[in-house]
Coordinates of N, CA and C in Angstrom, one line a residue:
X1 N -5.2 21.6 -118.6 CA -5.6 20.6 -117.6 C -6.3 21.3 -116.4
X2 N -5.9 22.9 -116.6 CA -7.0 23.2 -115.4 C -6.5 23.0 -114.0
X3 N -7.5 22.7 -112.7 CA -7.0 22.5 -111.5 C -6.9 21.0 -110.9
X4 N -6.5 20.1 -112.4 CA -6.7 18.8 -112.6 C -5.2 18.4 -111.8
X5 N -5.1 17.9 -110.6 CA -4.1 17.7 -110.0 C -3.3 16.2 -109.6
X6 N -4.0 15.1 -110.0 CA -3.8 13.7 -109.7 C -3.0 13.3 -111.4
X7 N -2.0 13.4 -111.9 CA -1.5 13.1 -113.3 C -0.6 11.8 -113.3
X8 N -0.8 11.3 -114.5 CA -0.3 10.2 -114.9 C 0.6 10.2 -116.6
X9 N 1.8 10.2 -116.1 CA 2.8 10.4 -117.5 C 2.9 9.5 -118.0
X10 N 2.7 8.6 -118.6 CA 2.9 7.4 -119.1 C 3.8 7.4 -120.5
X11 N 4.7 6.5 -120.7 CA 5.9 6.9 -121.7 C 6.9 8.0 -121.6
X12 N 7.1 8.7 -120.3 CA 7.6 10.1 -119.7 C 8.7 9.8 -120.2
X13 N 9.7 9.3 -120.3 CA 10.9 9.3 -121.0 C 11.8 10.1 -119.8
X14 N 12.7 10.9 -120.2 CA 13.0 11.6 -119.1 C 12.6 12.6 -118.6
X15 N 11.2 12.7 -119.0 CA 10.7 13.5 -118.0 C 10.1 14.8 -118.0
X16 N 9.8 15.7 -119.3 CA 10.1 16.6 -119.9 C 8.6 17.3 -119.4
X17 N 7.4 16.4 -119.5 CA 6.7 17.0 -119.8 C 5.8 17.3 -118.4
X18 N 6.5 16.1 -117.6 CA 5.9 15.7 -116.2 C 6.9 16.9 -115.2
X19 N 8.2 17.5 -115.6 CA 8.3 18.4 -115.1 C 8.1 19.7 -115.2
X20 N 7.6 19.8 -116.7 CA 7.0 21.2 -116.7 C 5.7 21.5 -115.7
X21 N 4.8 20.1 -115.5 CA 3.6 20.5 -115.2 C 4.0 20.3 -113.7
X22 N 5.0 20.0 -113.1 CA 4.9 20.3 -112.1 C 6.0 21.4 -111.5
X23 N 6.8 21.9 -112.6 CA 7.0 23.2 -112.2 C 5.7 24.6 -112.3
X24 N 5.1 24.1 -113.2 CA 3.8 25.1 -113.6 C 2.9 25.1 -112.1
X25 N 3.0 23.9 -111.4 CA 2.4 23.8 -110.2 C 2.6 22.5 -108.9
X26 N 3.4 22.9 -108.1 CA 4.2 22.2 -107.5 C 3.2 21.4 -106.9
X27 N 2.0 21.5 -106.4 CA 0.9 20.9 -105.7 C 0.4 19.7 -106.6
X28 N 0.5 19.4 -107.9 CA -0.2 18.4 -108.4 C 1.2 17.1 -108.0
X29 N 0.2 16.1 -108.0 CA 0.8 14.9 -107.6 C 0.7 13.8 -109.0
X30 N 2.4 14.2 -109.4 CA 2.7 13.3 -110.8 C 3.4 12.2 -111.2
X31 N 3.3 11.7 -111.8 CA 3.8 10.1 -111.3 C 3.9 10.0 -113.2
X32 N 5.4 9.5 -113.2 CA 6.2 9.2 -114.7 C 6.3 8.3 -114.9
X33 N 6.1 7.1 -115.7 CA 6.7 6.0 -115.8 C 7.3 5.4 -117.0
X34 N 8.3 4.9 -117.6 CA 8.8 4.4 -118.7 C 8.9 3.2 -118.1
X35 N 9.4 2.3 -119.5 CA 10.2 0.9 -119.8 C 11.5 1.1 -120.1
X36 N 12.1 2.2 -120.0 CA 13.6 2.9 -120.1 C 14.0 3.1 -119.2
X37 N 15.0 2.1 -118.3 CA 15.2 2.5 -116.9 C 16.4 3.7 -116.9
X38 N 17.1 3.6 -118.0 CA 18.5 4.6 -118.1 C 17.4 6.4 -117.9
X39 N 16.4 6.4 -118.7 CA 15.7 7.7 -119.0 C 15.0 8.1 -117.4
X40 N 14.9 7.1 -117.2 CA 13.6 7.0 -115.5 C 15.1 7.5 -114.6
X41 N 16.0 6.7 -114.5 CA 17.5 7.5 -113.8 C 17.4 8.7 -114.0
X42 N 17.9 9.3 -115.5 CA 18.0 10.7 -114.9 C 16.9 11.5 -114.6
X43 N 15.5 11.7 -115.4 CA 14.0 11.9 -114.7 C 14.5 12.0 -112.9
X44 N 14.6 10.8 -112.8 CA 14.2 10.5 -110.8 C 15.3 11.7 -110.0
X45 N 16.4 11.8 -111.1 CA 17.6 13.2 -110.4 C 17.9 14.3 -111.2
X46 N 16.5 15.0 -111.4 CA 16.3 16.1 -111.7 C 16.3 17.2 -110.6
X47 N 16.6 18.5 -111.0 CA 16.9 19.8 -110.4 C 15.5 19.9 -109.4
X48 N 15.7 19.9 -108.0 CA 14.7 20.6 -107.3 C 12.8 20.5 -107.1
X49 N 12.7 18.8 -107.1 CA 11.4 18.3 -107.4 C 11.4 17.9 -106.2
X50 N 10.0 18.2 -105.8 CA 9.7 17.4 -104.3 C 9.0 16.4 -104.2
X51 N 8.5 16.0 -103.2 CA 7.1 14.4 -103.0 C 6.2 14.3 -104.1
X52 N 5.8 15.0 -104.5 CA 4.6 15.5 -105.2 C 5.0 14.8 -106.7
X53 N 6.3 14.4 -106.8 CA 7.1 14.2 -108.5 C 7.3 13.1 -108.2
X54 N 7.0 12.0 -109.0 CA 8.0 10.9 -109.3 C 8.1 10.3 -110.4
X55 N 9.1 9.5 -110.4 CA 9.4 8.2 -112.0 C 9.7 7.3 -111.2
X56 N 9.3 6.7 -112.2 CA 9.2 5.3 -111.8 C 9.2 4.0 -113.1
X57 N 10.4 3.2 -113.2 CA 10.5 2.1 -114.4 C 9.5 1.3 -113.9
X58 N 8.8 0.7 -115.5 CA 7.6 0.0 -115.2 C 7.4 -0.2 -116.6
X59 N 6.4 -1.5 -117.2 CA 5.9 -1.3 -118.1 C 4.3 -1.2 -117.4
X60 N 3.8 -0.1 -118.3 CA 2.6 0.5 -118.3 C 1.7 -0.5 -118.1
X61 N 1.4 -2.0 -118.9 CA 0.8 -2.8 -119.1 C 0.3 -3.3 -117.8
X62 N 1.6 -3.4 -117.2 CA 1.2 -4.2 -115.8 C 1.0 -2.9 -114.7
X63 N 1.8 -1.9 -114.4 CA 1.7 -0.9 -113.5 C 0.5 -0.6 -113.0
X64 N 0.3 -0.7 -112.1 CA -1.2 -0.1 -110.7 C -1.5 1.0 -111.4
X65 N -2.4 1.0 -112.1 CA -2.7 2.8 -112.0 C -3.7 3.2 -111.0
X66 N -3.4 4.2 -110.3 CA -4.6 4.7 -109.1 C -5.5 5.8 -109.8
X67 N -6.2 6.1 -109.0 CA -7.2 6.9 -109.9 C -6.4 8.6 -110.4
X68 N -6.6 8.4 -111.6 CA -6.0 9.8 -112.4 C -7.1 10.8 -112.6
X69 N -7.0 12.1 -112.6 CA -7.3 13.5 -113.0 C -7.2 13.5 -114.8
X70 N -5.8 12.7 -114.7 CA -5.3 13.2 -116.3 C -4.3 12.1 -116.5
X71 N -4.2 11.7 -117.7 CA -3.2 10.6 -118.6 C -3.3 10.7 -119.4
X72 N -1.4 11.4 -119.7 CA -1.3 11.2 -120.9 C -0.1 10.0 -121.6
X73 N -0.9 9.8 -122.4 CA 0.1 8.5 -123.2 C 0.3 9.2 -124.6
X74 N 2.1 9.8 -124.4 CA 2.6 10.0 -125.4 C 3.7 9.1 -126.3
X75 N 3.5 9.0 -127.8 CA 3.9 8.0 -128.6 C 4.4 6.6 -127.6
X76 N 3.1 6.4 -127.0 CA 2.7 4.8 -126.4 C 2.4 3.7 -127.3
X77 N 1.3 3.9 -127.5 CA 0.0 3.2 -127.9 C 1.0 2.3 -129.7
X78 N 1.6 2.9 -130.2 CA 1.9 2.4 -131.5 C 3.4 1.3 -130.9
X79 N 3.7 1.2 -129.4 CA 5.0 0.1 -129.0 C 3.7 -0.8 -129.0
X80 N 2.9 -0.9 -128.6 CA 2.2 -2.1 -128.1 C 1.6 -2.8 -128.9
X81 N 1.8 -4.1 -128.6 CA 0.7 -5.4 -129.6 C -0.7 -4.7 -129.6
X82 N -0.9 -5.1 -131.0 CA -2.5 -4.7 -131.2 C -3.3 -5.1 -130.3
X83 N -3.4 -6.3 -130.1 CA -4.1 -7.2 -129.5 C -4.2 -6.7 -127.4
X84 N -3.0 -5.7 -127.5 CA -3.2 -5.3 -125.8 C -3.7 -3.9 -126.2
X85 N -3.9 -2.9 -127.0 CA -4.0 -1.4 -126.8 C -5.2 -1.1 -126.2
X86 N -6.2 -2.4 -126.8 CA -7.8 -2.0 -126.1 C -7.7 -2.2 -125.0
X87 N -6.9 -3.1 -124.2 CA -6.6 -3.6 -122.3 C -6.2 -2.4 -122.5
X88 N -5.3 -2.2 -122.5 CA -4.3 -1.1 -122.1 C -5.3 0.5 -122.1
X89 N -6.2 0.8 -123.3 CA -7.0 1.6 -122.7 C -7.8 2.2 -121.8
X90 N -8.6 0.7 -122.1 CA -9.7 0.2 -120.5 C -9.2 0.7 -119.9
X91 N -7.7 0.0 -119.0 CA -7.4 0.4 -118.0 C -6.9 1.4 -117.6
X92 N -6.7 2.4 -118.6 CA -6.8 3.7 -118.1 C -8.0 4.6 -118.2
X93 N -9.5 4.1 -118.7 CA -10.2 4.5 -118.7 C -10.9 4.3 -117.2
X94 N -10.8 2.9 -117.0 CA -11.1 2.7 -115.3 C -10.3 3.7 -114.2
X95 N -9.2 4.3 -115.0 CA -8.7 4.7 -113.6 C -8.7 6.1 -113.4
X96 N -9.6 6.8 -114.7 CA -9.8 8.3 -115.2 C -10.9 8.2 -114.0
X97 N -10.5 10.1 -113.3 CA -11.9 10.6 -112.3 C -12.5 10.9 -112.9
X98 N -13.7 11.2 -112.5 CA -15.2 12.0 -113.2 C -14.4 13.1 -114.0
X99 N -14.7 14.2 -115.1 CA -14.1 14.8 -115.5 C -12.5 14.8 -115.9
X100 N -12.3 13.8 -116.0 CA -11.1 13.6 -116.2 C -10.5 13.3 -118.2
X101 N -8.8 13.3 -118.0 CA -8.7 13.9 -119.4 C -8.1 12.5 -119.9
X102 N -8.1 12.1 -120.8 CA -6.6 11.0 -121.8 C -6.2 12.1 -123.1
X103 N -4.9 12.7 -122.2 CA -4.5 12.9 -123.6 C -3.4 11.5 -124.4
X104 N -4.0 11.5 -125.6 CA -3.0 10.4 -126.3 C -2.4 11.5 -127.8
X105 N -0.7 11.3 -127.8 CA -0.4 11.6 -129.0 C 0.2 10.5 -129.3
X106 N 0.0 10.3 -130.5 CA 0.7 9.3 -131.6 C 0.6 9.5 -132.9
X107 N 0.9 8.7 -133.9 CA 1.0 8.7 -135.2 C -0.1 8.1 -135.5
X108 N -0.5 8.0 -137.0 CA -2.0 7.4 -136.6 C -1.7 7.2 -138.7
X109 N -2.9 6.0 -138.8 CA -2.1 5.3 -139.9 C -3.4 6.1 -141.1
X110 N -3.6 6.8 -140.6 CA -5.5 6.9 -141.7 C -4.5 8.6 -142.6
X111 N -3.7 9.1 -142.2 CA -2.4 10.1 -143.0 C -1.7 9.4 -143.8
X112 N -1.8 9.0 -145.0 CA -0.9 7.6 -145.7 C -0.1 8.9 -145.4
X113 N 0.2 9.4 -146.0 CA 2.0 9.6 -146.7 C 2.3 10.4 -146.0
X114 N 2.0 10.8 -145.1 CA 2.6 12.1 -143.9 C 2.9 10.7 -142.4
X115 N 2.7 9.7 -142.7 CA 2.9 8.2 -141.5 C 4.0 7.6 -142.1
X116 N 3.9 7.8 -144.0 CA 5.1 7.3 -144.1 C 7.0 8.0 -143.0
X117 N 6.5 9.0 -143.0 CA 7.6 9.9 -141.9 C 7.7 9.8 -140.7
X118 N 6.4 9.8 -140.2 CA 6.2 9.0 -139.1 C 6.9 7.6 -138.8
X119 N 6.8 6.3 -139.9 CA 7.4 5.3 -139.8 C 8.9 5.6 -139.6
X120 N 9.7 6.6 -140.4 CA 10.9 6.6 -140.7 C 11.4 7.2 -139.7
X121 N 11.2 8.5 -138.9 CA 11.2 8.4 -137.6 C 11.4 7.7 -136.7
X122 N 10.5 7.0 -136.4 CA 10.4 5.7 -135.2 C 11.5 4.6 -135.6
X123 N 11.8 4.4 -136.9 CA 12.9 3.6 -137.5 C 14.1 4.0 -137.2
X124 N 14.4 5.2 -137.0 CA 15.5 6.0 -137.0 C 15.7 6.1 -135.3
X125 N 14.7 6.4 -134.6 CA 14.6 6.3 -133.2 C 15.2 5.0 -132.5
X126 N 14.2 3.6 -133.0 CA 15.0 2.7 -132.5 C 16.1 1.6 -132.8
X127 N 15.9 2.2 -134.2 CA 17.1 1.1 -134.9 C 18.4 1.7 -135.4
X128 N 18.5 2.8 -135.9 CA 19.5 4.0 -136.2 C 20.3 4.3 -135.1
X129 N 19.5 5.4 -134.6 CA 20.0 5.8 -133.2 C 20.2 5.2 -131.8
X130 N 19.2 4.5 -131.9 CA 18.6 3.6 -130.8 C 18.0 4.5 -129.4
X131 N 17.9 5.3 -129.4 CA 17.4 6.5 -127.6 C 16.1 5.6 -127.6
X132 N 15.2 4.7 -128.4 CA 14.3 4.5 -127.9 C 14.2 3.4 -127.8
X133 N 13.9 2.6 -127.0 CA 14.3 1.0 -127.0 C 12.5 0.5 -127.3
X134 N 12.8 -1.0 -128.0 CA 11.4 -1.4 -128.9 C 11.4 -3.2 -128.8
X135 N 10.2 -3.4 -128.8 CA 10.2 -4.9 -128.5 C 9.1 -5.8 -129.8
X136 N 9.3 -5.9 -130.5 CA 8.4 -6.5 -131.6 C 8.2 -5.1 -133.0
X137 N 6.9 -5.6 -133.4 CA 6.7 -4.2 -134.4 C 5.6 -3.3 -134.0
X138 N 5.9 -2.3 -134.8 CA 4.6 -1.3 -134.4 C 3.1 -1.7 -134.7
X139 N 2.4 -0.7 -133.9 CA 1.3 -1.0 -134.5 C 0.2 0.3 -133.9
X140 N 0.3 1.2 -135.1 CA 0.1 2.5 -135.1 C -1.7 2.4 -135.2
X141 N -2.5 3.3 -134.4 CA -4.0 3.2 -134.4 C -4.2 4.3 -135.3
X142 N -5.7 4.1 -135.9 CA -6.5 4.7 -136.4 C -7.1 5.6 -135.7
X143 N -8.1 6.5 -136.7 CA -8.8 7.5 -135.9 C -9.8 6.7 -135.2
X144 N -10.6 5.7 -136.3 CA -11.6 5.3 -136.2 C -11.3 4.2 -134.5
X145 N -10.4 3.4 -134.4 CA -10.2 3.1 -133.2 C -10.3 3.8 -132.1
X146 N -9.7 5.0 -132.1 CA -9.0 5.8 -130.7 C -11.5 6.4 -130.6
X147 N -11.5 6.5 -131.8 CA -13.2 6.9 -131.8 C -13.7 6.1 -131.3
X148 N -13.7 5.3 -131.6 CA -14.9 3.8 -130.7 C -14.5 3.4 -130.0
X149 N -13.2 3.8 -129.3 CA -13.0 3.3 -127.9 C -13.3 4.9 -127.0
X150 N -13.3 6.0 -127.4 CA -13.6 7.1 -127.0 C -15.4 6.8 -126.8
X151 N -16.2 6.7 -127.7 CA -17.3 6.4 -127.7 C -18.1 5.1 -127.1
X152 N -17.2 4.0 -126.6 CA -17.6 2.7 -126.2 C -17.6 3.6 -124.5
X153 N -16.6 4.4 -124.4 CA -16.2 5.1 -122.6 C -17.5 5.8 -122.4
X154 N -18.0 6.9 -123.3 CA -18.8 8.0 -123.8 C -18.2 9.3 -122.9
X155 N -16.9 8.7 -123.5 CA -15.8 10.0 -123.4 C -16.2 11.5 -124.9
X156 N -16.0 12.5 -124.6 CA -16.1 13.8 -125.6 C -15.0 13.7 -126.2
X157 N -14.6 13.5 -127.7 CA -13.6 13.6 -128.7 C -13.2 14.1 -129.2
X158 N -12.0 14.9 -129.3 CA -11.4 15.8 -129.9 C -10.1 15.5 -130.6
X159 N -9.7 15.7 -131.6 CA -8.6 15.1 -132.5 C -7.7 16.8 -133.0
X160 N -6.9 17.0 -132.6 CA -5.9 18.0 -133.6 C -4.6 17.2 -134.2
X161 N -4.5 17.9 -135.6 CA -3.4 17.5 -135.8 C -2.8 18.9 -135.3
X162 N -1.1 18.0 -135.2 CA -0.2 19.1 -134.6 C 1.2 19.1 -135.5
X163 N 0.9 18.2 -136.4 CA 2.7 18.3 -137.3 C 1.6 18.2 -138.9
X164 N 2.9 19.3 -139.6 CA 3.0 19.3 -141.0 C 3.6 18.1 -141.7
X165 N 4.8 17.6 -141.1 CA 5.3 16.5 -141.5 C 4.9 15.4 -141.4
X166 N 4.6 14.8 -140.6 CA 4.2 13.2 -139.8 C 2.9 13.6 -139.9
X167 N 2.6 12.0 -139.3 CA 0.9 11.5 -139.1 C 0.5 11.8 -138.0
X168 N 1.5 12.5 -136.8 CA 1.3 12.7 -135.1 C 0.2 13.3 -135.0
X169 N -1.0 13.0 -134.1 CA -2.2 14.2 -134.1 C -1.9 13.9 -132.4
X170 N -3.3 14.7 -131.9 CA -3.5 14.6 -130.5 C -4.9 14.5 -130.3
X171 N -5.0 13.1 -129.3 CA -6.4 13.1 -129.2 C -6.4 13.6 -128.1
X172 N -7.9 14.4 -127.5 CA -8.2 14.8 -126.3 C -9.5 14.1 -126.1
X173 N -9.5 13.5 -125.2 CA -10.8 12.7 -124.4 C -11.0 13.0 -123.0
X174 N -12.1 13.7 -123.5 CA -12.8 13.8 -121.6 C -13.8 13.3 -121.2
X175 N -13.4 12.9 -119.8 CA -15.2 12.3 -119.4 C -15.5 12.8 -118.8
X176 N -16.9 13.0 -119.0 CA -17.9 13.9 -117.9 C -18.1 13.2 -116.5

């Protein structure tokens, strides 16, 4: 992310990833938010974080976003009704600065049999174990989606996969 300093965690959970980057650089100003208020607790009383960090319970849907540097929405996009993920992108597209990033990881349904694990996972997350709390059913995107909403922005697209097992890739979208 560079000297990309304005971040937006979205699905931060407790907080893992939003504290690395601001231990990597205490000057960026990062802002966490789940629909987990138990996870957003301990996030918020973590070891040695200053102004610059926060969490905050919220669903993403509704939450202000102010203008971001960088948003990443990790395994988000597959909790939400189909019918909101294109809002739900917009509005983080509206709130991306000039050169700015969306990282999105999720599971993605165009891998049949490596999403089958993917499914069983997320089944195991919120119905097994429960650490993840879930409100209706999934609904896991396509390449071809996360692409035409990348190219409706004329955001730069970049797709890695990052697991041997699952469907999880990572998209990187930048706008010029």
């Amino acid at each position: 992310i560079g000297s990309r300093n304005n971040i937006l965690d979205i699905g931060c959970g407790y907080g893992y990833l939003s504290l690395y980057l601001h231990y990597k650089n205490e000057n960026r100003k990062i802002t966490g938010i789940d629909y987990d208020d138990e996870k957003i607790q301990l996030a918020e009383n973590c070891y040695d974080k200053n102004e610059n960090i926060s969490f905050t319970f919220a669903d993403a849907r509704t939450f202000p976003f102010e203008n971001q540097d960088v948003i990443f929405l990790n395994d988000v996009l597959h909790y939400l009704p189909k019918d909101n993920q294109q809002i739900f992108l917009d509005k983080c597209a509206n709130a991306l600065n000039e050169n700015g990033i969306i990282f999105i990881r999720d599971g993605i349904t165009d891998l049949t049999e490596k999403h089958k694990t993917t499914k069983l996972t997320e089944f195991m997350s919120t119905k097994l174990f429960k650490f993840n709390k879930k409100e209706g059913d999934f609904h896991f995107p396509s390449i071809d989606f996360v692409k035409s909403f990348a190219e409706k922005n004329k955001f730069d697209f970049e797709m890695k996969e990052h697991s041997q097992e699952t469907s999880n890739v990572l998209f990187i979208l930048r706008k010029p």
